[in-house]
Amino acid sequence: GAVVSQHPSWVICKSGTSVKIECRSLDFQATTMFWYRQFPKQSLMLMATSNEGSKATYEQGVEKDKFLINHASLTLSTLTVTSAHPEDSSFYICSARDQGTDLNEQFFGPGTRLTVL
Amino acid sequence: GENVEQHPSTLSVQEGDSAVIKCTYSDSASNYFPWYKQELGKRPQLIIDIRSNVGEKKDQRIAVTLNKTAKHFSLHITETQPEDSAVYFCAAKGSGNTPLVFGKGTRLSVIA
């Protein structure tokens, strides 16, 4: 099956700093990637849809200036949490589809656990 | 947009018994319904999925049923084992290249 990687797997940062998370599709091209956030004991909540070569589409309530998304190539999308605060501490998971084979199944990265002190 | 409801939020069963988790969705155009198992700190793992042209699908001890008229789908796990203990999420996807929308999850505990 298609493989999605994320880096880093975990990160601890000080309040006010910025953190970049990378999401890569390793064996397929993804024109669209999705970013989810999962707080402890909660479900995956969609933050934004990342589109290669164009602006991301953000879900209601997600600040686009705080969560910067760049999808510069068909295999890489990045999420930058700017001026992170403790309430941004969460598990961030990216996901992508191999649109060349299936328009439905989404493949998930291993997630990035962000802890903001 | 799509809204997915999932019940129950927690479920405890004795080893060997069956477990059933139910979900409803709101968008009648949704056509793809996967189920995921997630262990603590890990990514969701696809365990079975069903598409809108199928009413039931089975894979060994796991089965999923879909009722498009009622807009609900269910996960059935038979002969449960302790290693089935995890959080299970249902999800639904609308038409086109739209993202999956998840239910709130069910924490399944299988008691040996």
mmCIF file with all atom_site columns, C-alpha atoms in Angstrom, chain A residues 17-78:
data_model
loop_
_atom_site.group_PDB
_atom_site.id
_atom_site.type_symbol
_atom_site.label_atom_id
_atom_site.label_alt_id
_atom_site.label_comp_id
_atom_site.label_asym_id
_atom_site.label_entity_id
_atom_site.label_seq_id
_atom_site.pdbx_PDB_ins_code
_atom_site.Cartn_x
_atom_site.Cartn_y
_atom_site.Cartn_z
_atom_site.occupancy
_atom_site.B_iso_or_equiv
_atom_site.pdbx_formal_charge
_atom_site.auth_seq_id
_atom_site.auth_comp_id
_atom_site.auth_asym_id
_atom_site.auth_atom_id
_atom_site.pdbx_PDB_model_num
ATOM 1  C CA . THR A 1 17 ? 8.421   29.507 18.951 1.00 0.00 ? 17 THR A CA 1
ATOM 2  C CA . SER A 1 18 ? 7.454   28.029 15.585 1.00 0.00 ? 18 SER A CA 1
ATOM 3  C CA . VAL A 1 19 ? 7.487   24.378 14.647 1.00 0.00 ? 19 VAL A CA 1
ATOM 4  C CA . LYS A 1 20 ? 7.483   22.849 11.160 1.00 0.00 ? 20 LYS A CA 1
ATOM 5  C CA . ILE A 1 21 ? 6.074   19.391 10.478 1.00 0.00 ? 21 ILE A CA 1
ATOM 6  C CA . GLU A 1 22 ? 6.749   17.620 7.204  1.00 0.00 ? 22 GLU A CA 1
ATOM 7  C CA . CYS A 1 23 ? 4.465   15.144 5.480  1.00 0.00 ? 23 CYS A CA 1
ATOM 8  C CA . ARG A 1 24 ? 5.736   13.091 2.558  1.00 0.00 ? 24 ARG A CA 1
ATOM 9  C CA . SER A 1 25 ? 4.128   10.596 0.232  1.00 0.00 ? 25 SER A CA 1
ATOM 10 C CA . LEU A 1 26 ? 6.939   8.116  -0.357 1.00 0.00 ? 26 LEU A CA 1
ATOM 11 C CA . ASP A 1 27 ? 5.752   6.013  -3.272 1.00 0.00 ? 27 ASP A CA 1
ATOM 12 C CA . PHE A 1 28 ? 3.022   8.019  -4.897 1.00 0.00 ? 28 PHE A CA 1
ATOM 13 C CA . GLN A 1 29 ? 2.183   11.550 -5.870 1.00 0.00 ? 29 GLN A CA 1
ATOM 14 C CA . ALA A 1 30 ? -0.413  13.444 -3.887 1.00 0.00 ? 30 ALA A CA 1
ATOM 15 C CA . THR A 1 31 ? -1.953  16.593 -5.293 1.00 0.00 ? 31 THR A CA 1
ATOM 16 C CA . THR A 1 32 ? -4.012  16.815 -2.126 1.00 0.00 ? 32 THR A CA 1
ATOM 17 C CA . MET A 1 33 ? -3.014  16.148 1.463  1.00 0.00 ? 33 MET A CA 1
ATOM 18 C CA . PHE A 1 34 ? -5.071  16.563 4.603  1.00 0.00 ? 34 PHE A CA 1
ATOM 19 C CA . TRP A 1 35 ? -3.948  17.746 8.024  1.00 0.00 ? 35 TRP A CA 1
ATOM 20 C CA . TYR A 1 36 ? -5.733  16.501 11.127 1.00 0.00 ? 36 TYR A CA 1
ATOM 21 C CA . ARG A 1 37 ? -5.280  17.302 14.807 1.00 0.00 ? 37 ARG A CA 1
ATOM 22 C CA . GLN A 1 38 ? -6.106  14.913 17.622 1.00 0.00 ? 38 GLN A CA 1
ATOM 23 C CA . PHE A 1 39 ? -6.305  15.947 21.257 1.00 0.00 ? 39 PHE A CA 1
ATOM 24 C CA . PRO A 1 40 ? -6.043  13.265 23.967 1.00 0.00 ? 40 PRO A CA 1
ATOM 25 C CA . LYS A 1 41 ? -9.011  10.907 24.031 1.00 0.00 ? 41 LYS A CA 1
ATOM 26 C CA . GLN A 1 42 ? -10.662 12.732 21.155 1.00 0.00 ? 42 GLN A CA 1
ATOM 27 C CA . SER A 1 43 ? -11.223 12.087 17.486 1.00 0.00 ? 43 SER A CA 1
ATOM 28 C CA . LEU A 1 44 ? -9.283  13.263 14.465 1.00 0.00 ? 44 LEU A CA 1
ATOM 29 C CA . MET A 1 45 ? -10.418 16.740 13.511 1.00 0.00 ? 45 MET A CA 1
ATOM 30 C CA . LEU A 1 46 ? -9.686  18.029 10.040 1.00 0.00 ? 46 LEU A CA 1
ATOM 31 C CA . MET A 1 47 ? -7.682  21.245 10.120 1.00 0.00 ? 47 MET A CA 1
ATOM 32 C CA . ALA A 1 48 ? -7.066  21.932 6.453  1.00 0.00 ? 48 ALA A CA 1
ATOM 33 C CA . THR A 1 49 ? -6.787  20.531 2.975  1.00 0.00 ? 49 THR A CA 1
ATOM 34 C CA . SER A 1 50 ? -3.429  21.122 1.353  1.00 0.00 ? 50 SER A CA 1
ATOM 35 C CA . ASN A 1 51 ? -3.385  21.528 -2.425 1.00 0.00 ? 51 ASN A CA 1
ATOM 36 C CA . GLU A 1 52 ? -0.205  21.291 -4.460 1.00 0.00 ? 52 GLU A CA 1
ATOM 37 C CA . GLY A 1 53 ? 0.614   24.591 -6.069 1.00 0.00 ? 53 GLY A CA 1
ATOM 38 C CA . SER A 1 54 ? -2.237  26.538 -4.513 1.00 0.00 ? 54 SER A CA 1
ATOM 39 C CA . LYS A 1 55 ? -3.497  27.837 -1.206 1.00 0.00 ? 55 LYS A CA 1
ATOM 40 C CA . ALA A 1 56 ? -4.727  25.483 1.470  1.00 0.00 ? 56 ALA A CA 1
ATOM 41 C CA . THR A 1 57 ? -8.367  25.315 2.443  1.00 0.00 ? 57 THR A CA 1
ATOM 42 C CA . TYR A 1 58 ? -8.891  25.694 6.177  1.00 0.00 ? 58 TYR A CA 1
ATOM 43 C CA . GLU A 1 59 ? -11.752 24.365 8.259  1.00 0.00 ? 59 GLU A CA 1
ATOM 44 C CA . GLN A 1 60 ? -13.890 26.747 10.220 1.00 0.00 ? 60 GLN A CA 1
ATOM 45 C CA . GLY A 1 61 ? -12.198 27.851 13.413 1.00 0.00 ? 61 GLY A CA 1
ATOM 46 C CA . VAL A 1 62 ? -8.658  27.036 12.258 1.00 0.00 ? 62 VAL A CA 1
ATOM 47 C CA . GLU A 1 63 ? -6.474  30.136 11.995 1.00 0.00 ? 63 GLU A CA 1
ATOM 48 C CA . LYS A 1 64 ? -4.689  30.154 8.656  1.00 0.00 ? 64 LYS A CA 1
ATOM 49 C CA . ASP A 1 65 ? -2.107  32.666 9.872  1.00 0.00 ? 65 ASP A CA 1
ATOM 50 C CA . LYS A 1 66 ? -1.206  30.430 12.789 1.00 0.00 ? 66 LYS A CA 1
ATOM 51 C CA . PHE A 1 67 ? -1.126  27.129 10.945 1.00 0.00 ? 67 PHE A CA 1
ATOM 52 C CA . LEU A 1 68 ? 0.793   27.771 7.753  1.00 0.00 ? 68 LEU A CA 1
ATOM 53 C CA . ILE A 1 69 ? 0.552   25.085 5.107  1.00 0.00 ? 69 ILE A CA 1
ATOM 54 C CA . ASN A 1 70 ? 2.836   24.813 2.113  1.00 0.00 ? 70 ASN A CA 1
ATOM 55 C CA . HIS A 1 71 ? 2.377   22.100 -0.515 1.00 0.00 ? 71 HIS A CA 1
ATOM 56 C CA . ALA A 1 72 ? 5.296   22.876 -2.767 1.00 0.00 ? 72 ALA A CA 1
ATOM 57 C CA . SER A 1 73 ? 5.607   19.536 -4.536 1.00 0.00 ? 73 SER A CA 1
ATOM 58 C CA . LEU A 1 74 ? 3.552   16.459 -5.318 1.00 0.00 ? 74 LEU A CA 1
ATOM 59 C CA . THR A 1 75 ? 5.184   14.545 -2.476 1.00 0.00 ? 75 THR A CA 1
ATOM 60 C CA . LEU A 1 76 ? 5.626   17.102 0.289  1.00 0.00 ? 76 LEU A CA 1
ATOM 61 C CA . SER A 1 77 ? 3.340   19.216 2.412  1.00 0.00 ? 77 SER A CA 1
ATOM 62 C CA . THR A 1 78 ? 4.468   21.135 5.474  1.00 0.00 ? 78 THR A CA 1
#
